PDB file of C-alpha atoms and ligand atoms in Angstrom:
ATOM      1  CA  MET C   1      46.399 197.034 163.490  1.00  0.00           C
ATOM      2  CA  SER C   2      47.100 200.114 161.987  1.00  0.00           C
ATOM      3  CA  GLY C   3      49.523 202.781 163.491  1.00  0.00           C
ATOM      4  CA  ASN C   4      51.111 200.400 165.676  1.00  0.00           C
ATOM      5  CA  ILE C   5      53.253 198.730 163.462  1.00  0.00           C
ATOM      6  CA  THR C   6      57.015 199.866 161.823  1.00  0.00           C
ATOM      7  CA  PHE C   7      59.545 198.534 159.822  1.00  0.00           C
ATOM      8  CA  THR C   8      63.033 198.870 160.478  1.00  0.00           C
ATOM      9  CA  MET C   9      66.403 197.496 158.828  1.00  0.00           C
ATOM     10  CA  ILE C  10      69.755 197.310 160.320  1.00  0.00           C
ATOM     11  CA  LYS C  11      71.535 198.741 157.264  1.00  0.00           C
ATOM     12  CA  PRO C  12      75.388 196.527 156.877  1.00  0.00           C
ATOM     13  CA  ASP C  13      77.118 199.074 158.354  1.00  0.00           C
ATOM     14  CA  ALA C  14      75.828 198.827 161.831  1.00  0.00           C
ATOM     15  CA  VAL C  15      75.719 195.108 161.309  1.00  0.00           C
ATOM     16  CA  GLU C  16      79.471 195.212 160.001  1.00  0.00           C
ATOM     17  CA  ALA C  17      80.528 197.133 162.879  1.00  0.00           C
ATOM     18  CA  ASN C  18      78.435 194.445 165.021  1.00  0.00           C
ATOM     19  CA  ASN C  19      75.998 196.262 166.686  1.00  0.00           C
ATOM     20  CA  ILE C  20      72.854 194.345 166.064  1.00  0.00           C
ATOM     21  CA  GLY C  21      72.894 193.496 169.411  1.00  0.00           C
ATOM     22  CA  PRO C  22      72.573 196.997 171.096  1.00  0.00           C
ATOM     23  CA  ILE C  23      70.601 198.215 168.371  1.00  0.00           C
ATOM     24  CA  LEU C  24      67.942 195.843 169.266  1.00  0.00           C
ATOM     25  CA  SER C  25      68.571 195.742 173.057  1.00  0.00           C
ATOM     26  CA  MET C  26      67.530 199.800 172.770  1.00  0.00           C
ATOM     27  CA  ILE C  27      64.670 199.063 170.080  1.00  0.00           C
ATOM     28  CA  ASN C  28      63.443 196.439 173.134  1.00  0.00           C
ATOM     29  CA  LYS C  29      64.171 198.938 175.853  1.00  0.00           C
ATOM     30  CA  ALA C  30      62.060 201.678 174.349  1.00  0.00           C
ATOM     31  CA  GLY C  31      58.985 199.468 174.116  1.00  0.00           C
ATOM     32  CA  PHE C  32      59.099 197.459 170.816  1.00  0.00           C
ATOM     33  CA  ARG C  33      57.984 193.727 170.167  1.00  0.00           C
ATOM     34  CA  ILE C  34      59.386 191.916 167.169  1.00  0.00           C
ATOM     35  CA  LEU C  35      56.618 190.659 165.149  1.00  0.00           C
ATOM     36  CA  ALA C  36      58.963 189.080 162.695  1.00  0.00           C
ATOM     37  CA  MET C  37      63.103 189.315 161.875  1.00  0.00           C
ATOM     38  CA  LYS C  38      65.339 188.241 159.342  1.00  0.00           C
ATOM     39  CA  TYR C  39      68.982 187.883 158.048  1.00  0.00           C
ATOM     40  CA  MET C  40      69.454 188.424 154.919  1.00  0.00           C
ATOM     41  CA  ARG C  41      71.419 190.322 152.290  1.00  0.00           C
ATOM     42  CA  LEU C  42      69.449 192.309 149.679  1.00  0.00           C
ATOM     43  CA  THR C  43      70.226 192.103 145.659  1.00  0.00           C
ATOM     44  CA  LYS C  44      70.985 195.191 144.209  1.00  0.00           C
ATOM     45  CA  GLU C  45      67.392 194.933 142.205  1.00  0.00           C
ATOM     46  CA  GLN C  46      65.612 194.536 146.026  1.00  0.00           C
ATOM     47  CA  ALA C  47      67.723 197.482 147.312  1.00  0.00           C
ATOM     48  CA  GLY C  48      66.255 199.361 144.080  1.00  0.00           C
ATOM     49  CA  ASP C  49      62.978 198.326 144.392  1.00  0.00           C
ATOM     50  CA  PHE C  50      62.683 198.952 148.488  1.00  0.00           C
ATOM     51  CA  TYR C  51      64.539 203.036 147.815  1.00  0.00           C
ATOM     52  CA  ALA C  52      62.082 203.215 144.425  1.00  0.00           C
ATOM     53  CA  VAL C  53      60.331 207.041 145.636  1.00  0.00           C
ATOM     54  CA  HIS C  54      64.497 208.094 145.635  1.00  0.00           C
ATOM     55  CA  ARG C  55      65.502 206.775 141.367  1.00  0.00           C
ATOM     56  CA  GLU C  56      65.509 210.547 140.696  1.00  0.00           C
ATOM     57  CA  ARG C  57      67.134 211.365 143.724  1.00  0.00           C
ATOM     58  CA  PRO C  58      71.405 211.974 143.510  1.00  0.00           C
ATOM     59  CA  PHE C  59      72.305 209.682 146.371  1.00  0.00           C
ATOM     60  CA  PHE C  60      70.353 207.060 145.135  1.00  0.00           C
ATOM     61  CA  GLY C  61      73.221 204.772 142.873  1.00  0.00           C
ATOM     62  CA  GLU C  62      75.045 205.731 146.051  1.00  0.00           C
ATOM     63  CA  LEU C  63      72.513 203.853 148.144  1.00  0.00           C
ATOM     64  CA  VAL C  64      71.314 200.882 146.559  1.00  0.00           C
ATOM     65  CA  GLU C  65      75.142 200.122 146.392  1.00  0.00           C
ATOM     66  CA  TYR C  66      75.787 200.558 149.684  1.00  0.00           C
ATOM     67  CA  MET C  67      72.352 198.653 150.845  1.00  0.00           C
ATOM     68  CA  SER C  68      73.392 195.787 149.101  1.00  0.00           C
ATOM     69  CA  SER C  69      77.126 195.795 150.117  1.00  0.00           C
ATOM     70  CA  GLY C  70      76.556 193.641 152.806  1.00  0.00           C
ATOM     71  CA  PRO C  71      74.267 191.521 155.152  1.00  0.00           C
ATOM     72  CA  ILE C  72      71.143 193.768 157.078  1.00  0.00           C
ATOM     73  CA  VAL C  73      68.336 192.654 159.847  1.00  0.00           C
ATOM     74  CA  ALA C  74      64.974 193.630 158.733  1.00  0.00           C
ATOM     75  CA  ALA C  75      62.459 193.626 160.880  1.00  0.00           C
ATOM     76  CA  ILE C  76      58.717 194.679 162.112  1.00  0.00           C
ATOM     77  CA  LEU C  77      58.104 196.285 165.582  1.00  0.00           C
ATOM     78  CA  SER C  78      54.901 196.919 167.167  1.00  0.00           C
ATOM     79  CA  LYS C  79      53.823 199.463 169.898  1.00  0.00           C
ATOM     80  CA  ASP C  80      51.570 201.941 170.497  1.00  0.00           C
ATOM     81  CA  ASN C  81      51.758 204.907 167.810  1.00  0.00           C
ATOM     82  CA  ALA C  82      55.179 203.081 166.404  1.00  0.00           C
ATOM     83  CA  VAL C  83      55.793 204.857 163.278  1.00  0.00           C
ATOM     84  CA  ALA C  84      56.649 208.274 164.891  1.00  0.00           C
ATOM     85  CA  ASP C  85      58.016 206.790 167.860  1.00  0.00           C
ATOM     86  CA  TYR C  86      60.067 204.735 166.206  1.00  0.00           C
ATOM     87  CA  ARG C  87      61.428 207.768 163.760  1.00  0.00           C
ATOM     88  CA  GLN C  88      62.256 209.397 167.493  1.00  0.00           C
ATOM     89  CA  LEU C  89      64.439 206.777 168.598  1.00  0.00           C
ATOM     90  CA  ILE C  90      65.790 206.665 165.596  1.00  0.00           C
ATOM     91  CA  GLY C  91      66.728 210.698 165.258  1.00  0.00           C
ATOM     92  CA  ALA C  92      67.600 212.516 162.062  1.00  0.00           C
ATOM     93  CA  THR C  93      68.775 211.187 158.695  1.00  0.00           C
ATOM     94  CA  ASP C  94      72.164 212.868 158.834  1.00  0.00           C
ATOM     95  CA  PRO C  95      73.504 211.949 161.984  1.00  0.00           C
ATOM     96  CA  THR C  96      75.286 214.731 162.947  1.00  0.00           C
ATOM     97  CA  LYS C  97      71.967 216.124 163.386  1.00  0.00           C
ATOM     98  CA  ALA C  98      70.374 213.676 165.166  1.00  0.00           C
ATOM     99  CA  ASP C  99      69.722 214.528 169.104  1.00  0.00           C
ATOM    100  CA  GLU C 100      72.072 212.759 171.827  1.00  0.00           C
ATOM    101  CA  GLY C 101      71.004 209.182 172.578  1.00  0.00           C
ATOM    102  CA  THR C 102      69.470 207.641 169.690  1.00  0.00           C
ATOM    103  CA  ILE C 103      70.682 205.157 167.591  1.00  0.00           C
ATOM    104  CA  ARG C 104      71.702 207.181 164.733  1.00  0.00           C
ATOM    105  CA  ARG C 105      73.853 209.620 166.446  1.00  0.00           C
ATOM    106  CA  LEU C 106      75.181 206.653 168.272  1.00  0.00           C
ATOM    107  CA  PHE C 107      75.852 204.435 165.649  1.00  0.00           C
ATOM    108  CA  ALA C 108      75.563 205.975 162.383  1.00  0.00           C
ATOM    109  CA  LYS C 109      78.801 206.542 160.424  1.00  0.00           C
ATOM    110  CA  SER C 110      77.402 208.780 157.537  1.00  0.00           C
ATOM    111  CA  ILE C 111      74.150 210.416 156.202  1.00  0.00           C
ATOM    112  CA  ALA C 112      74.181 207.927 153.880  1.00  0.00           C
ATOM    113  CA  ALA C 113      75.730 204.518 155.794  1.00  0.00           C
ATOM    114  CA  ASN C 114      72.963 205.864 159.040  1.00  0.00           C
ATOM    115  CA  ALA C 115      72.453 202.385 160.950  1.00  0.00           C
ATOM    116  CA  VAL C 116      69.070 202.403 160.783  1.00  0.00           C
ATOM    117  CA  HIS C 117      65.838 202.475 158.359  1.00  0.00           C
ATOM    118  CA  GLY C 118      62.505 203.193 159.367  1.00  0.00           C
ATOM    119  CA  SER C 119      59.266 204.205 158.242  1.00  0.00           C
ATOM    120  CA  ASP C 120      57.652 207.588 157.710  1.00  0.00           C
ATOM    121  CA  SER C 121      54.181 206.458 157.251  1.00  0.00           C
ATOM    122  CA  ASN C 122      51.927 204.242 158.275  1.00  0.00           C
ATOM    123  CA  GLU C 123      50.918 203.236 154.872  1.00  0.00           C
ATOM    124  CA  ASN C 124      54.963 202.785 154.028  1.00  0.00           C
ATOM    125  CA  ALA C 125      54.874 200.492 157.609  1.00  0.00           C
ATOM    126  CA  GLN C 126      52.366 198.338 155.627  1.00  0.00           C
ATOM    127  CA  ILE C 127      54.105 198.011 151.868  1.00  0.00           C
ATOM    128  CA  GLU C 128      57.169 197.782 153.464  1.00  0.00           C
ATOM    129  CA  SER C 129      56.482 194.975 156.034  1.00  0.00           C
ATOM    130  CA  ASN C 130      55.014 193.488 152.747  1.00  0.00           C
ATOM    131  CA  PHE C 131      58.187 194.090 150.926  1.00  0.00           C
ATOM    132  CA  PHE C 132      59.724 191.633 153.299  1.00  0.00           C
ATOM    133  CA  PHE C 133      57.879 189.419 154.881  1.00  0.00           C
ATOM    134  CA  SER C 134      54.832 187.161 154.412  1.00  0.00           C
ATOM    135  CA  HIS C 135      51.592 186.776 156.498  1.00  0.00           C
ATOM    136  CA  LEU C 136      52.734 183.631 157.546  1.00  0.00           C
ATOM    137  CA  GLU C 137      56.094 184.674 159.382  1.00  0.00           C
ATOM    138  CA  ARG C 138      54.422 187.440 160.932  1.00  0.00           C
ATOM    139  CA  PHE C 139      53.732 186.459 164.808  1.00  0.00           C
TER     140      PHE C 139
HETATM  141  N1  UDP Y   1      70.427 208.807 151.699  1.00  0.00           N
HETATM  142  C1  UDP Y   1      71.680 209.751 151.466  1.00  0.00           C
HETATM  143  N2  UDP Y   1      71.776 211.164 151.468  1.00  0.00           N
HETATM  144  C2  UDP Y   1      71.084 211.858 151.176  1.00  0.00           C
HETATM  145  C3  UDP Y   1      69.962 211.568 152.176  1.00  0.00           C
HETATM  146  C4  UDP Y   1      69.004 210.053 152.244  1.00  0.00           C
HETATM  147  O1  UDP Y   1      72.467 208.403 151.038  1.00  0.00           O
HETATM  148  O2  UDP Y   1      71.364 213.170 151.114  1.00  0.00           O
HETATM  149  C5  UDP Y   1      70.389 208.175 152.176  1.00  0.00           C
HETATM  150  C6  UDP Y   1      69.838 207.336 153.738  1.00  0.00           C
HETATM  151  O3  UDP Y   1      70.925 205.884 153.837  1.00  0.00           O
HETATM  152  C7  UDP Y   1      68.530 207.576 154.276  1.00  0.00           C
HETATM  153  C8  UDP Y   1      68.373 207.245 152.832  1.00  0.00           C
HETATM  154  O4  UDP Y   1      68.842 207.700 151.613  1.00  0.00           O
HETATM  155  O5  UDP Y   1      68.241 206.451 155.383  1.00  0.00           O
HETATM  156  C9  UDP Y   1      66.422 207.252 153.031  1.00  0.00           C
HETATM  157  O6  UDP Y   1      67.032 208.712 152.613  1.00  0.00           O
HETATM  158  P1  UDP Y   1      65.323 209.187 153.071  1.00  0.00           P
HETATM  159  O7  UDP Y   1      65.059 210.790 152.814  1.00  0.00           O
HETATM  160  O8  UDP Y   1      63.908 209.209 153.456  1.00  0.00           O
HETATM  161  O9  UDP Y   1      65.685 209.510 155.285  1.00  0.00           O
HETATM  162  P2  UDP Y   1      65.049 208.205 156.300  1.00  0.00           P
HETATM  163  O10 UDP Y   1      63.756 207.892 155.893  1.00  0.00           O
HETATM  164  O11 UDP Y   1      65.629 207.278 156.120  1.00  0.00           O
HETATM  165  O12 UDP Y   1      65.985 209.182 157.164  1.00  0.00           O
HETATM  166 MG1   MG Y   2      62.414 207.943 154.812  1.00  0.00          MG
END
């Protein structure tokens, strides 16, 4: 299973803009299957724990405020080479630098409100999936 999953969130800006459907459609069309999914709002504490690796970065406070500002969709996605293929589908962190046709280029509002999260390694895909879902919630 390692290497076949990644973890994503549709972030508050994309949920607010009514883009859950179009983003999930792009995810499915790119060949990812959904193994688990939930709609929820993060507390500040949960958002801070999820992004703990960025604790010392200047944008951390704003990131926590933003990620807890409204509901998100969290999901585990499956596909061969899931982590790298999904990073390619979402595009660069800064949407002005993201390739044409990527999810962030199409839907992100700014470098902070950039529509989606995607895991950056197989190890983090497992850690992030476990942060949101128990084994009983996965298919
Ligand atoms: N972020 C930000 N300002 C920055 C860099 C990142 O607000 O200068 C936010 C943005 O929402 C990003 C998240 O912090 O998605 C995590 O940053 P990371 O460098 O891990 O980018 P990602 O892996 O999401 O592309
Ligand atoms: Mg990252």
